[in-house]
Amino acid sequence: MSERVDAVVVGAGPAGSAAALELARAGRSVVLLERGPFPGAKNVYGGVVYGRVLDEVLPNWWEEVPVQRWVTRRGTMVLTDTQALTIDFRTQDWAGAPHNGMTTYRADFDSWLAGKAVDAGAQLVTSTVATELLRDGGRVVGVRTDRPDGDIRADVVIACDGVNSFLAKQAGLLPTTDAAHHTLGVKETLALPRKSIEERFGLRGDEGADFEVLGCTGGIPGGGFVYTNRDAISVGVVLSLTGLAESGRRPEDVLADFKAHPGIAPYLRGAELKEYSAHLIPEGGYRSMPPLSTDGMLVAGDAAAMCLAAGIWLEGVNFAIGSGLAAGRAAAEAIAAGSRDLSGYRKRLQDNFVLTDHKNLQRAPHLVLSERVQRQYPKLLCDLAQEVFTVRNPEPKPGLRKLFRRTAARHGIRLRELAADAWAGFRTFG
Amino acid sequence: MTGLPDVLAVVVVRDAVLPSGADEAVAECGGAVLLVGTGTRAAARELIAARQVWTSEVPRVAFGALAEALAPVLRSVPVVLLPASPDGRDLAARLAFRADRQLFAGASRCTATHVELSRVDDRLAVDVEFNGPVVVTLQPNARGVPEPVPSPEPVELPVTLPEDVLDAETAQILDPDPETVELTEAQRILGAGAGLVRTGEDGSAVMRTLTEVAAALGASAGATRVITDAGWAGHDRQIGTTGVVVDPALYIAFGVSGAAQHVGGLGRPEHVISVNTDPSCPMTAMADLGIVADAPEVLRELARRLNGAADE
Amino acid sequence: MQIVAALSWSWQRIEVDPLTGNLTTDHRGTNAAELAALEHALRLAEELDGHVVAVTVGPPEADEVLRTALAAGAHEAIRVERDTAPDARWLASNGAETARAITTALRTTPDLVLCGDRSSDGATGTTPAFIAARLGAAQALGVVKLATEGRTVLAHRRLDGGRREVLRLPTPAVISVEGGVRLRRASLPAVLAAQRAPISSVPFDTRRGPTVAARPRRPRPRELPPPTAAAAHHRILELTGALVERTPPAIVGPLPAPEAADVLLAYLHRHGYLETDPVAREAVERP
Ligand SMILES: Cc1cc2nc3c(=O)[nH]c(=O)nc-3n(C[C@H](O)[C@H](O)[C@H](O)COP(=O)(O)OP(=O)(O)OC[C@H]3O[C@@H](n4cnc5c(N)ncnc54)[C@H](O)[C@@H]3O)c2cc1C
Ligand SMILES: Cc1cc2nc3c(=O)[nH]c(=O)nc-3n(C[C@H](O)[C@H](O)[C@H](O)COP(=O)(O)OP(=O)(O)OC[C@H]3O[C@@H](n4cnc5c(N)ncnc54)[C@H](O)[C@@H]3O)c2cc1C
Ligand SMILES: Nc1ncnc2c1ncn2[C@@H]1O[C@H](COP(=O)(O)O)[C@@H](O)[C@H]1O
């Protein structure tokens, strides 16, 4: 005997729960399969969720979302071996609803979001792995799971099984290996008393800080981050897979060096390691996205490389939710219409932020991971700052323009390249 | 009148054998004890902390009937204390219910008005003042035993087991399993703890590897309760206060935190090695050699070296 | 035959602050011993043609364990309404109240009640004995092996010193088991059906336990028999263990596995547990 429902969603991460929620809200029978013992059990990410996408899930979501801290301070740091330059921004505007970013634990957040889907009527089945797609000719008609009598048939299957999606590969939508378009994130959660965190990061109450860092990965293209939770700090690095392989280093060593940097170490002093974890990140962006659907199946979230990632830049959860909601709605519509046409999914993504942002930022990964941004600019900026701040009496102060030329020349950077990158940056992020 | 004191130890005896923790319970009650069960008079001679002994010889150890029979006898005794041995624990609740008393289980200290309960794997002490009559069970190994005193002549306190109380029937008493004997007599033991098995991994395979490595070192393999509960090793392999009590010369702990219930069954090994990722866990703290390392990896490495076992 | 499986919804992994004794924990659930009890209940039901009722005393979230039980094959589920905070007062309580909650929720006296030998928070293992007392049932607690002989259940119970007692059980009987048996994996249709199955909820009035105070536990000074040596000097040596030769404790690492193995084997060699010097042998073997 095999079960039959309108839709099966594989993976109760942010994408899957969002998709299941929309299907359930549309009155469809939907089963949400999750391999872990509960949603978020083993899910790894840095730590910040940009929550506005939740407006579509629940009004006033901020009143009940399991938040650690609301980010009111964001810094971008540039490091060299001995220097650190930080652009430090804070605003109280983000302290109040609807907020901007929040730090939250995935075990809490994913469970919460999956709970919303269950409340709406979705059936969540945990400790269950989807092992195979069921097909009828070319059409995907369900999935096989690792439980006894584990086949389940559905009009639509939505694959939200995360980066390197097994299902998308099985459907032939993703190549089987693709190191170039992935980075590796490694992360530690370090326990630190709440009071120390607030003192060190200059925070009050449930305010939080997040820092993204360039130039901290020992020459391997990538970046680092430091995020504050209520009584723990998340610190990690994101590394290009090919760069890591070439360097011959172990990711935990790169992270250890980052933690020991004089600009970072004082924040972490005395903190106790609670957890170490590692996970792949789809880094290719728009250019490496797979086809988003095939007959009977949609792909959302990291499975479809929806994560907006460029070294230090990591927005995955909001894109996963955005694409999951779109997939759920498109599937519900098709099922209601008795149609096999799932193209509404792509259209919805193009109309909202998901594909629009990806299209606009398609050059970002390449730029941020480029040799100049990774190695030369951090040094240039730090040296420049040092020149500006060093007092050399009795020598007079050199003019800023002169300092700049001199520093750039010392680093072998031609102003033409700088201008080109600035323009590229402007077009990418502007 | 029985002349029983205000604080009395009640110790269940089987075939003249005292349970673990008997003398400690007696000492905690100032030396006053009632022995119930089979072979009580002979057991009385084995006590070292007793100053006043009563015996109630009964034909069988059956907790429903014993509770029924003892409740009226103990009516005048405000504090009844039993060792938290298997029989003590199991009689205590029946007795408390039958006599309508509060039960305080797992105490590490007990006076006429106060108990200190040990909770959360011995990491928390909970103090309770009481005023009504109570039944208490005392954790073995918590207080130690004092200087032996000559055992006094026991006074018989006859009780009759009622026939109309339902109890399980003892079909047989089995002597320790040969497996257990092998472990109790082993001079070298390798112990497996939760840290030796990675999440999601099959612990039975890990235990097989441990047993092979142990064999290569002329040692036996034991485990903590986390391992036996998960079904990765037989119950005979569980070292500890509720498992097998061992006394090796060498103990090598792999991923064992060193909970009191485990260490309580370890005897006094001359050499202790602890392989654990946590340098401050009790097992490592009490070890002669604490190695901060990943236990599963270390075991695999040892297997490779000692048995030439192929890497899976 | 009516078989009850009692499954707790207890606080797992409670942390104790070593300075203040404050307790922290974040999740509740059911432990290995209780899942083993459920599996035994299901097996006995198959063998003896029984009907399994899963019971928990807990808050609404505890329905989760009941649905696990239903998915695995339990026929019926009852939850007795009660919530417990992970605080000292709750930890100091024992199974008397829980047993009262369970027995009052059962409409008839079951033939067998299967429990874990202890929960994860209270962990005194007294609930099953109180259930037996209330039902007037026989008891077999701390059981490591269950077998049937015809329609009779035989239980092997641990005694001290590695001995075991084999008990022949009448009905009604309460059995508490240690872990060791894994709960079967439920089929997908059963998991889905269990999510829709009704769970009856029974109200319960808890009586308040005694007032308590808690602190981190320090082992109490152990009383020791006085030393036996004749001379005072020797008695002191005996007491302090100063004459027993011990290696000074050392903590090394963190070490990668090969180095850790080196250190371990070298130690064994140094103390005479290994004949050959393992490090030297390795060096020879590796050309
Ligand atoms: C180190 C690191 C830092 C990051 N930092 C951030 C950040 O700060 N902010 C941010 O917004 N994003 C961040 N991201 C990205 C973000 O984590 C992802 O983009 C996001 O989790 C994608 O959500 P998802 O639902 O698509 O996939 P996932 O969250 O990966 O969820 C997939 C789910 O599917 C389940 N699953 C997989 N296979 C199967 C199967 N066969 N059967 C059943 N279930 C299955 C998994 O258990 C999992 O629950 C970070 C990522 C990493 C690695
Ligand atoms: C009434 C009662 C009776 C009990 N009787 C017994 C008994 O007889 N015997 C018994 O053993 N227990 C008994 N227990 C249970 C006991 O209290 C502990 O829960 C148990 O001993 C803990 O086992 P553990 O050390 O394997 O697991 P944990 O306490 O979970 O410790 C695991 C250890 O592994 C370490 N670790 C984790 N990962 C790694 C890694 N990769 N490499 C190296 N180290 C790692 C951790 O740092 C930790 O120290 C009893 C409990 C009660 C309440
Ligand atoms: N809240 C509860 N609900 C159902 N059963 C319980 C509950 N608490 C304890 N039990 C049962 O009693 C056993 C022993 O628990 P305890 O007496 O708390 O150590 C457990 O393993 C369960 O089988």
Tab-separated table of C-alpha atoms in Angstrom, chain B residues 8-13 16-28 31-36 39-55 83 145-155:
chain	number	residue	atom	x	y	z
B	8	LEU	CA	16.084	2.569	61.663
B	9	ALA	CA	17.805	0.899	58.749
B	10	VAL	CA	15.829	-1.837	57.040
B	11	VAL	CA	18.000	-4.168	55.002
B	12	VAL	CA	16.744	-6.953	52.768
B	13	VAL	CA	18.850	-10.092	52.989
B	16	ALA	CA	22.456	-14.607	54.229
B	17	VAL	CA	23.991	-12.207	51.695
B	18	LEU	CA	23.922	-8.504	52.542
B	19	PRO	CA	23.256	-6.056	49.713
B	20	SER	CA	25.726	-3.364	48.772
B	21	GLY	CA	25.427	-0.300	50.940
B	22	ALA	CA	24.076	-2.254	53.929
B	23	ASP	CA	26.673	-1.094	56.427
B	24	GLU	CA	26.465	2.465	55.222
B	25	ALA	CA	22.723	2.483	55.792
B	26	VAL	CA	23.234	1.012	59.236
B	27	ALA	CA	25.919	3.566	60.085
B	28	GLU	CA	23.678	6.406	58.913
B	31	GLY	CA	23.880	1.392	64.155
B	32	ALA	CA	20.229	0.350	64.406
B	33	VAL	CA	19.051	-2.135	61.813
B	34	LEU	CA	16.259	-4.518	61.031
B	35	LEU	CA	17.308	-7.350	58.722
B	36	VAL	CA	14.484	-8.962	56.798
B	39	GLY	CA	19.367	-16.068	56.349
B	40	THR	CA	19.067	-12.930	58.482
B	41	ARG	CA	20.864	-14.257	61.562
B	42	ALA	CA	23.893	-15.296	59.575
B	43	ALA	CA	23.895	-11.984	57.745
B	44	ALA	CA	23.801	-10.113	61.058
B	45	ARG	CA	27.257	-11.422	61.829
B	46	GLU	CA	28.616	-9.877	58.633
B	47	LEU	CA	27.604	-6.345	59.550
B	48	ILE	CA	30.406	-4.136	60.796
B	49	ALA	CA	28.481	-0.979	61.706
B	50	ALA	CA	25.599	-2.470	63.691
B	51	ARG	CA	25.071	-1.748	67.385
B	52	GLN	CA	21.480	-2.978	67.601
B	53	VAL	CA	20.136	-5.654	65.297
B	54	TRP	CA	16.627	-6.994	64.849
B	55	THR	CA	15.915	-9.834	62.477
B	83	PRO	CA	20.102	1.065	51.093
B	145	VAL	CA	31.751	3.019	56.695
B	146	PRO	CA	33.205	3.687	60.135
B	147	GLU	CA	35.402	1.625	62.369
B	148	PRO	CA	34.009	-1.893	62.726
B	149	VAL	CA	32.225	-2.681	65.936
B	150	PRO	CA	31.563	-6.200	67.141
B	151	SER	CA	28.135	-7.263	65.977
B	152	PRO	CA	25.606	-7.552	68.796
B	153	GLU	CA	23.316	-10.508	69.349
B	154	PRO	CA	20.256	-10.006	67.133
B	155	VAL	CA	16.788	-9.722	68.580
